[in-house]
PDB file of C-alpha atoms in Angstrom:
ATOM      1  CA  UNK A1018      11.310  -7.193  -7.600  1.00 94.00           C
ATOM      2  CA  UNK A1019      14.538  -6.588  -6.305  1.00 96.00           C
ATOM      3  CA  UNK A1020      17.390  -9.235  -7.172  1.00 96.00           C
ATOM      4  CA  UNK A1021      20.215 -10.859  -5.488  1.00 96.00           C
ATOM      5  CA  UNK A1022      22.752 -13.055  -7.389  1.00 96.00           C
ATOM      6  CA  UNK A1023      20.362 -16.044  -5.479  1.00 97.00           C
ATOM      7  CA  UNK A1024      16.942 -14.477  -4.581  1.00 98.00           C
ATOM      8  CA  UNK A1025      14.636 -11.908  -5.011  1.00 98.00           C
ATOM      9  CA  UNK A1026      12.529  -9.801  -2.880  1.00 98.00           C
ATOM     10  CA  UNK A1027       9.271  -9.173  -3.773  1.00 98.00           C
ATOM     11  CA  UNK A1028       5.722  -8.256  -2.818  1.00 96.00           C
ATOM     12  CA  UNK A1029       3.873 -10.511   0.051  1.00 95.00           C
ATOM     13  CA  UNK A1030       1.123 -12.563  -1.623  1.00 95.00           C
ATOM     14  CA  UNK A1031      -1.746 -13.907   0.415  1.00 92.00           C
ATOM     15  CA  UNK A1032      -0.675 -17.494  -0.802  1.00 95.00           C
ATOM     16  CA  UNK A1033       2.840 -16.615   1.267  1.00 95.00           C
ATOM     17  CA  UNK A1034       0.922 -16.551   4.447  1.00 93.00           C
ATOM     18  CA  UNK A1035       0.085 -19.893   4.989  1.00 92.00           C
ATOM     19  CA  UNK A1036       3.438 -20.943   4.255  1.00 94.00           C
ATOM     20  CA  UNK A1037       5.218 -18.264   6.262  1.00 93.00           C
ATOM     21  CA  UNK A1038       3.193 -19.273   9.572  1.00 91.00           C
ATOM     22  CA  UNK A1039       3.329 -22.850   9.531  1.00 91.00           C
ATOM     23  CA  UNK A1040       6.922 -23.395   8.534  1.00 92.00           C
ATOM     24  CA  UNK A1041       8.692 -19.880  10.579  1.00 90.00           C
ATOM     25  CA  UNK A1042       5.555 -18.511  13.113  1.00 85.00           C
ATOM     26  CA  UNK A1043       4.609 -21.767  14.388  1.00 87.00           C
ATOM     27  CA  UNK A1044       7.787 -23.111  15.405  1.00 87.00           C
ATOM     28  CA  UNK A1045       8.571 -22.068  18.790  1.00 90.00           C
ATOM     29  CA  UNK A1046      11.892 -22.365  18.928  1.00 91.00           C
ATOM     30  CA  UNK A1047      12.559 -20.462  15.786  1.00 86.00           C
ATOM     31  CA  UNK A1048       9.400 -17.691  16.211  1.00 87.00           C
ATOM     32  CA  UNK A1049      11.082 -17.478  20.162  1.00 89.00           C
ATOM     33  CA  UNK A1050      14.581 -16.779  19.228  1.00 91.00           C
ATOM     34  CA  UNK A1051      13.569 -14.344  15.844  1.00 88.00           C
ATOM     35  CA  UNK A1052      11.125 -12.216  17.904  1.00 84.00           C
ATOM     36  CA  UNK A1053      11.726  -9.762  20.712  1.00 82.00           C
ATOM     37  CA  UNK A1054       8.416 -10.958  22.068  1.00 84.00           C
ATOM     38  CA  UNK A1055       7.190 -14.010  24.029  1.00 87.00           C
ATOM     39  CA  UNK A1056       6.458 -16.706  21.216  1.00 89.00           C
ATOM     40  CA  UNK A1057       1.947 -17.286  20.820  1.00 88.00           C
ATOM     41  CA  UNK A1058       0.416 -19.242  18.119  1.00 86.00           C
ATOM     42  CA  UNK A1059      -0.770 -17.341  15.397  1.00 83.00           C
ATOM     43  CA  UNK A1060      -4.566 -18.293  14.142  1.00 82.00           C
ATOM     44  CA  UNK A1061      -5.015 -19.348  10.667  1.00 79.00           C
ATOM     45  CA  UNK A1062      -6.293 -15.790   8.963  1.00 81.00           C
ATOM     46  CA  UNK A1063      -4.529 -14.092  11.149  1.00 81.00           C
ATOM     47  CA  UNK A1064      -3.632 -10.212  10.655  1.00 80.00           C
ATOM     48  CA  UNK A1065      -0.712 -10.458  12.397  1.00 78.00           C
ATOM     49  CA  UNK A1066       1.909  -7.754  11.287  1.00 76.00           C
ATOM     50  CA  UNK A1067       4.611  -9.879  10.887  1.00 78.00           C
ATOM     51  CA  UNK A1068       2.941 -11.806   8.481  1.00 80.00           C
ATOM     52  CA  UNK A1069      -0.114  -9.353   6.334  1.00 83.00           C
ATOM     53  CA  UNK A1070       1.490  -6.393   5.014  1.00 81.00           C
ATOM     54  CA  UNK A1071       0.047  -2.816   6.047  1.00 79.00           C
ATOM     55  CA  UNK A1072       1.173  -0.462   3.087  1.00 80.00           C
ATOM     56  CA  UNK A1073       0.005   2.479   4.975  1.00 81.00           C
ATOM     57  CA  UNK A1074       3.009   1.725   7.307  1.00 85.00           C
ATOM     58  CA  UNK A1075       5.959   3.783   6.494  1.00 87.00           C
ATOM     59  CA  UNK A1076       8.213   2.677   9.018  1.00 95.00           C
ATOM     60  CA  UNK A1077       8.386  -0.950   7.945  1.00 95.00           C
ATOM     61  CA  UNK A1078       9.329  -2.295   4.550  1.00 96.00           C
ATOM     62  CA  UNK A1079       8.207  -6.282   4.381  1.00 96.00           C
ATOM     63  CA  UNK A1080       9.107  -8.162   1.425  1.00 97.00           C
ATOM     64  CA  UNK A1081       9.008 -12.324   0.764  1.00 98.00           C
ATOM     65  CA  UNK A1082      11.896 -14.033  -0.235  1.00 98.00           C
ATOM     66  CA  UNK A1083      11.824 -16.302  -3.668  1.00 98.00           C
ATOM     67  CA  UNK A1084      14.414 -18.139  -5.469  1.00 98.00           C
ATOM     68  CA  UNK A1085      15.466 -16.777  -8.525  1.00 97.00           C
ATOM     69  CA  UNK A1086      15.547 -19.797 -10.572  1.00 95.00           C
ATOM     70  CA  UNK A1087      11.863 -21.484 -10.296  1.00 95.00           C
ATOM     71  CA  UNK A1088      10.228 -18.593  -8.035  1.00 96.00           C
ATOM     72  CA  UNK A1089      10.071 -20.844  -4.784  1.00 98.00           C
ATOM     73  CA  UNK A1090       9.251 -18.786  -1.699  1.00 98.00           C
ATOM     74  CA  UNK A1091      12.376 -19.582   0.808  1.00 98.00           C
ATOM     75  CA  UNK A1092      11.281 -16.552   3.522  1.00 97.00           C
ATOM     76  CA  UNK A1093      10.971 -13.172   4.398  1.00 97.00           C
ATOM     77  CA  UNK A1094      12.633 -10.542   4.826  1.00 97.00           C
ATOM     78  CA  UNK A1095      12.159  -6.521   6.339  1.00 97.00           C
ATOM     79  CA  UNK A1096      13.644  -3.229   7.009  1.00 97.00           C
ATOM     80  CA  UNK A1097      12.229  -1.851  10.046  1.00 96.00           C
ATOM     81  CA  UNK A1098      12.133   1.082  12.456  1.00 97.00           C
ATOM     82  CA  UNK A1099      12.778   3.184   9.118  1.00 98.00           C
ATOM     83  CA  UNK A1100      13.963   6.894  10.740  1.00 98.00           C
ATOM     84  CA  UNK A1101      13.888   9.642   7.400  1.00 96.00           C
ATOM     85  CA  UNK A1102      14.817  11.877   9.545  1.00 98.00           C
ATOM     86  CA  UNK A1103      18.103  10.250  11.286  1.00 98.00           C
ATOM     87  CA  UNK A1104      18.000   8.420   7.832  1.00 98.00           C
ATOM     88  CA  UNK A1105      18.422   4.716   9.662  1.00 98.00           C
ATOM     89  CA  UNK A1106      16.857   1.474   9.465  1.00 98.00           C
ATOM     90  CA  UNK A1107      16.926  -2.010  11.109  1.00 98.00           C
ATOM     91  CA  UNK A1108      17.573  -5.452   8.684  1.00 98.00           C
ATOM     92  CA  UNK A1109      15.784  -8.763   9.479  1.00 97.00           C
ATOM     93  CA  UNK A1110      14.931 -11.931   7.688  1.00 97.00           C
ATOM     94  CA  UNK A1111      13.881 -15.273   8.684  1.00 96.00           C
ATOM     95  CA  UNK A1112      14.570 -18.538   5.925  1.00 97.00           C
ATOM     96  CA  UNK A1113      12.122 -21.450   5.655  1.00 96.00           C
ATOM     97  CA  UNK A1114      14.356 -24.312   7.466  1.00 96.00           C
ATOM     98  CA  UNK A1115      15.062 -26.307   4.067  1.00 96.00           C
ATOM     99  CA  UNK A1116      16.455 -23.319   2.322  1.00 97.00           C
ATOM    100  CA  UNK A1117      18.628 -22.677   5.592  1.00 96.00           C
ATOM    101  CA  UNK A1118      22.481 -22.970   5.002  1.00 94.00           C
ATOM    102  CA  UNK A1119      22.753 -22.442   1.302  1.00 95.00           C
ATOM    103  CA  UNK A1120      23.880 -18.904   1.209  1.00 94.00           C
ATOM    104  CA  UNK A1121      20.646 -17.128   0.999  1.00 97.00           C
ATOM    105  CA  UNK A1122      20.922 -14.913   4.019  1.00 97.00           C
ATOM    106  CA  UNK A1123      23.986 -13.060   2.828  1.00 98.00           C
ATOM    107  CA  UNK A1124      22.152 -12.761  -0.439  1.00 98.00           C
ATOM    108  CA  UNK A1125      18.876 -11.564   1.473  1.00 98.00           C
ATOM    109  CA  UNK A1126      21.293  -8.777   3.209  1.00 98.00           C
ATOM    110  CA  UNK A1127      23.055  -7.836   0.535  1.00 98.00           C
ATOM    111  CA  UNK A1128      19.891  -7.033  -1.742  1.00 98.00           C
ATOM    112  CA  UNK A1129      18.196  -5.187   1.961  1.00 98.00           C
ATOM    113  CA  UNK A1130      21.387  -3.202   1.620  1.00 98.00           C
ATOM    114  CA  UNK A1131      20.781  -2.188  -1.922  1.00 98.00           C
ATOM    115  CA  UNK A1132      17.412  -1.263  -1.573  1.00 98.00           C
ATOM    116  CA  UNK A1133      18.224   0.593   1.960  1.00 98.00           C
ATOM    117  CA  UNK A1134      20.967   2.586   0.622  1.00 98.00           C
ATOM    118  CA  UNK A1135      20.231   3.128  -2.923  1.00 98.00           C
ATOM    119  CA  UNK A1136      16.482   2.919  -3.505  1.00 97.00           C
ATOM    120  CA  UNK A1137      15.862   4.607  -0.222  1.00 97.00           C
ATOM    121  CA  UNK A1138      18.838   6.594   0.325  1.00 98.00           C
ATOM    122  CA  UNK A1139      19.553   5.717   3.974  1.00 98.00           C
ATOM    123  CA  UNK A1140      22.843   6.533   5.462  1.00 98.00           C
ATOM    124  CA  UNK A1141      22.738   3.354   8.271  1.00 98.00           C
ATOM    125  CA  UNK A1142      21.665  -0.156   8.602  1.00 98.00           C
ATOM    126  CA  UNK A1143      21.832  -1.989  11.745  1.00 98.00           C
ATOM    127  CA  UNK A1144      21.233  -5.620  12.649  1.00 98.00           C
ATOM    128  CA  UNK A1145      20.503  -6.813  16.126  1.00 97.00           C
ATOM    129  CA  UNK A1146      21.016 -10.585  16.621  1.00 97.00           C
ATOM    130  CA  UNK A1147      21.617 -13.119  19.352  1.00 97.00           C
ATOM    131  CA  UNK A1148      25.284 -14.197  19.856  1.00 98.00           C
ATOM    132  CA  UNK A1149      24.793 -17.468  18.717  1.00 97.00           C
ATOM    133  CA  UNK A1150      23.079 -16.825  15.716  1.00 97.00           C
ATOM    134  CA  UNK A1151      26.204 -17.379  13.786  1.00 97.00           C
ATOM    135  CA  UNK A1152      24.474 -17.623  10.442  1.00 97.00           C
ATOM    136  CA  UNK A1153      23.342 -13.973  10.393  1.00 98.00           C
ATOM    137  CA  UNK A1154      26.540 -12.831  11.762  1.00 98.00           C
ATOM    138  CA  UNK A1155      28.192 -14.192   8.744  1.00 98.00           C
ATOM    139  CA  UNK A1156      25.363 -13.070   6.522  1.00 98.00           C
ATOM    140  CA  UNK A1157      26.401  -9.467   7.893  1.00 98.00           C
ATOM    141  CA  UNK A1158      29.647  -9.812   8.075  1.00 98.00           C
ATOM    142  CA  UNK A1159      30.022 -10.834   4.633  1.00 98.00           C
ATOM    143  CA  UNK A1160      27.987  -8.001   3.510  1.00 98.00           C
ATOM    144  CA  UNK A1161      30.491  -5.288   4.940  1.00 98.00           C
ATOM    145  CA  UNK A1162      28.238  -4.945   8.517  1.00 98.00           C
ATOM    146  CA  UNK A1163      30.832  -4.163  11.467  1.00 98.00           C
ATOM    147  CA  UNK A1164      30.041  -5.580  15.172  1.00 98.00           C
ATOM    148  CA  UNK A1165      29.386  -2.547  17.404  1.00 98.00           C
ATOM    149  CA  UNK A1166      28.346  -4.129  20.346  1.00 98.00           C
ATOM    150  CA  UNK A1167      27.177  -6.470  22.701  1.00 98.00           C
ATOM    151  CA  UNK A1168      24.648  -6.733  24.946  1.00 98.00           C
ATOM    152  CA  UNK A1169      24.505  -9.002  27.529  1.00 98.00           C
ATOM    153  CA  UNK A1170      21.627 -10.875  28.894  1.00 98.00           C
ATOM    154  CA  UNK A1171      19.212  -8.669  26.873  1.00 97.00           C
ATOM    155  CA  UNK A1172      17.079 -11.678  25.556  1.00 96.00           C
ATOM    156  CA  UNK A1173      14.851 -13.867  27.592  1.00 95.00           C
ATOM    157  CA  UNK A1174      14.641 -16.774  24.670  1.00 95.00           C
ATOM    158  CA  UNK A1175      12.680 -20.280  26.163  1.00 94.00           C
ATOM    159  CA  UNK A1176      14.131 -19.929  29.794  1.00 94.00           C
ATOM    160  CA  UNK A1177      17.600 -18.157  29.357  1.00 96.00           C
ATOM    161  CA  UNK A1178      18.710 -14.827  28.911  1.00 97.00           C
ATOM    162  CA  UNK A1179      21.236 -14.557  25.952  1.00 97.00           C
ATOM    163  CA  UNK A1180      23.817 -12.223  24.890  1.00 98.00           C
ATOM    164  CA  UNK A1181      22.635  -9.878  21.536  1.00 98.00           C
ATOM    165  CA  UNK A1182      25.169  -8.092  18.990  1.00 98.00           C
ATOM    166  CA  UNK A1183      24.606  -5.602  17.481  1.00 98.00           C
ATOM    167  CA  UNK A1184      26.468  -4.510  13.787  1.00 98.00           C
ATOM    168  CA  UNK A1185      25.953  -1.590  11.922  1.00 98.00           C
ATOM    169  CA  UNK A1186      27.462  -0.875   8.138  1.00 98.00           C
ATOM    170  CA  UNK A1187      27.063   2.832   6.824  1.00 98.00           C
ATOM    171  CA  UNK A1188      26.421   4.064   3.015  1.00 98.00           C
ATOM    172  CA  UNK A1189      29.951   5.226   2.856  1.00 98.00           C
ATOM    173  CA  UNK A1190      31.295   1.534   4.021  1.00 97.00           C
ATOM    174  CA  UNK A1191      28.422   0.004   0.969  1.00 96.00           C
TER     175      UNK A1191
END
């Protein structure tokens, strides 16, 4: 497991899965604004990649999210769109709502960080994010991540196109 000063990342377990979908997947407002995709329900069993693990993947790194102290799952977490050869990856996470606000995100990013530029030796991490998702901006922020960019009108999110930033951090900024 790799540890935070607040959470750890670990392993998906098949009892995460239930959890995961009913409380992030099946909540259309959150699954709408945390996926580039139009929101769908997800079936109970489903094989869904954001949710069952393929190991054989080696572009995508998914790990759940667990307290530290008493082991309660609070989310998940992934890097994505690993590159070796460009040596780049993406960061993204998604909290249960009641562990929202209580500084786990930074903590989630700052132990992604670790494992992308130390375990895995990357030389870039990126985050794309809606403008007005000011919780992972801080999260990022806080972490070192700098705001590249912006794109505007790049999401279609319930009926609205919205701005996205992008923010990048480097393993000689880490």
């Amino acid at each position: 497991m790799l540890k935070g000063t607040k959470v750890g990342l670990r392993a998906r377990h098949d009892d995460d899965i239930p959890v995961l979908l009913a409380e992030l997947y099946d909540d259309v407002v959150n699954g709408s604004r945390a996926d580039g995709r139009p929101w769908t329900p997800l079936t109970p069993g489903t094989k869904d990649r954001r949710l069952v693990v393929d190991d054989s993947n080696q572009q995508t790194v998914q790990f759940s999210v667990v307290e530290l102290e008493g082991g309660t799952l609070i989310g998940t977490a992934v890097l994505a769109g690993i590159d070796p050869h460009h040596r780049t990856a993406q960061i993204g996470l998604g909290l249960r709502p009641a562990h929202r606000g209580k500084g786990y995100g930074t903590d989630v990013v700052a132990a992604l960080c670790h494992y992308g530029f130390t375990v895995r030796g990357l030389n870039r991490l990126q985050i794309d994010t809606l403008a007005d998702n000011f919780a992972m901006l801080h999260a990022a922020e806080r972490n070192g991540f700098v705001r590249e960019g912006r794109t505007r009108s790049s999401a279609w999110v319930l009926g609205e196109f919205l701005d996205e930033v992008v923010l990048g951090l480097l393993a000689e900024e880490y």
